[in-house]
CSV table of C-alpha atoms and ligand atoms in Angstrom, one decimal:
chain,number,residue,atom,x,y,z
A,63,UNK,CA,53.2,31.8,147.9
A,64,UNK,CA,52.1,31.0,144.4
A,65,UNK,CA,54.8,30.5,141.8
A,66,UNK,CA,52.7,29.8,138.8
A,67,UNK,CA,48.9,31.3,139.1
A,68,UNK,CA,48.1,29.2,136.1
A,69,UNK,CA,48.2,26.0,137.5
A,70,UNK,CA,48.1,27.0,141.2
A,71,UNK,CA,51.6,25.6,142.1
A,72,UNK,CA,53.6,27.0,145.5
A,73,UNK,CA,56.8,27.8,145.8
A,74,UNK,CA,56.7,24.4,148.2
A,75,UNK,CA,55.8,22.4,145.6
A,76,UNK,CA,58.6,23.8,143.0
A,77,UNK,CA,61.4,23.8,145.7
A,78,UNK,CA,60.5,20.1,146.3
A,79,UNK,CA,60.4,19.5,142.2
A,80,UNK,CA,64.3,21.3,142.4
A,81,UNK,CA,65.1,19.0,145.4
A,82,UNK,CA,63.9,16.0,143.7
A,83,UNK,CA,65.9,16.3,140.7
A,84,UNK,CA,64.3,18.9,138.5
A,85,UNK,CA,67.1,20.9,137.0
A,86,UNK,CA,65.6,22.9,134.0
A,87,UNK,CA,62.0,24.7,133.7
A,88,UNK,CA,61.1,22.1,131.3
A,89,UNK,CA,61.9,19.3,134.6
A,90,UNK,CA,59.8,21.3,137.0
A,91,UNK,CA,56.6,21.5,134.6
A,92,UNK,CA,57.0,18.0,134.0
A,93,UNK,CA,57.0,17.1,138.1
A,94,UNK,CA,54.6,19.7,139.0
A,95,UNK,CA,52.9,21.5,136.1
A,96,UNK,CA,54.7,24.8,137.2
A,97,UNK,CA,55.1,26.7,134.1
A,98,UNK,CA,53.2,24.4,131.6
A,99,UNK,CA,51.0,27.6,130.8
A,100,UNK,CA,51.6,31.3,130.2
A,101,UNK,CA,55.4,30.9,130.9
A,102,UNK,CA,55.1,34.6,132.9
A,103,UNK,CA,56.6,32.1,135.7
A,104,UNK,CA,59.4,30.9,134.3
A,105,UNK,CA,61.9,33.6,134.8
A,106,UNK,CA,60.9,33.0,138.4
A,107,UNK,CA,61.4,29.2,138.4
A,108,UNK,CA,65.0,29.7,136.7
A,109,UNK,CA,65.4,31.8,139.8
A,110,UNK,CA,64.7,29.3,142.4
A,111,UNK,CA,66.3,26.5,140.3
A,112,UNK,CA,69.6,28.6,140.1
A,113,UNK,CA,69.6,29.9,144.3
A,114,UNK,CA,69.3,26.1,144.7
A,115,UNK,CA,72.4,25.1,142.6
A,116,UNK,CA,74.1,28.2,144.4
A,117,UNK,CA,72.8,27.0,148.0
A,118,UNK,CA,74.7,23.8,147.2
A,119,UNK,CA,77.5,25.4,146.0
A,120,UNK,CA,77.9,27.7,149.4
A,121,UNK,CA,79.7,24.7,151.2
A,122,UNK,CA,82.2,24.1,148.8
A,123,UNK,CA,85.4,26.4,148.8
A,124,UNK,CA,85.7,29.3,146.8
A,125,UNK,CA,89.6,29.1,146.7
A,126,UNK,CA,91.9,26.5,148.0
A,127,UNK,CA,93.0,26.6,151.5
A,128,UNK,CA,96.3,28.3,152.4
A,129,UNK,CA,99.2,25.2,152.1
A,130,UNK,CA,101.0,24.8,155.9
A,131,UNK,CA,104.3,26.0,156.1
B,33,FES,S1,51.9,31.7,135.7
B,33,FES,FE1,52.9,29.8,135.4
B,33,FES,S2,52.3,29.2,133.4
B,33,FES,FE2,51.2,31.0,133.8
């Protein structure tokens, strides 16, 4: 699916951009040209970059464990 029609980037290719380091809109247009255009993308690429930073987040704890009696 296309993220950004403007410069014909995929989903794919921003999720690797995220994976690779790219941690701001600015990051991803610089590694894949996503966004370097209209902007009308770039709501969706803060999406993606924030489910990823939430993905990573899943395995952590939310609270800590119950201490052993
Ligand atoms: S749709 Fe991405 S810059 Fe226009």
């Amino acid at each position: 699916m296309y993220v950004c029609v403007c410069r014909a980037v995929t989903d794919v290719q921003v999720k690797a951009a995220i994976q690779n380091g790219a941690e701001t809109v600015a990051c991803v247009t610089r590694a894949c040209r996503a966004g370097g255009d209209c902007g009308a993308c770039r709501g969706m690429i803060e999406d993606m970059i924030e489910d990823a930073a939430c993905g990573s987040r899943r395995s952590l704890p939310m609270f800590p464990p119950p201490k052993a009696a």
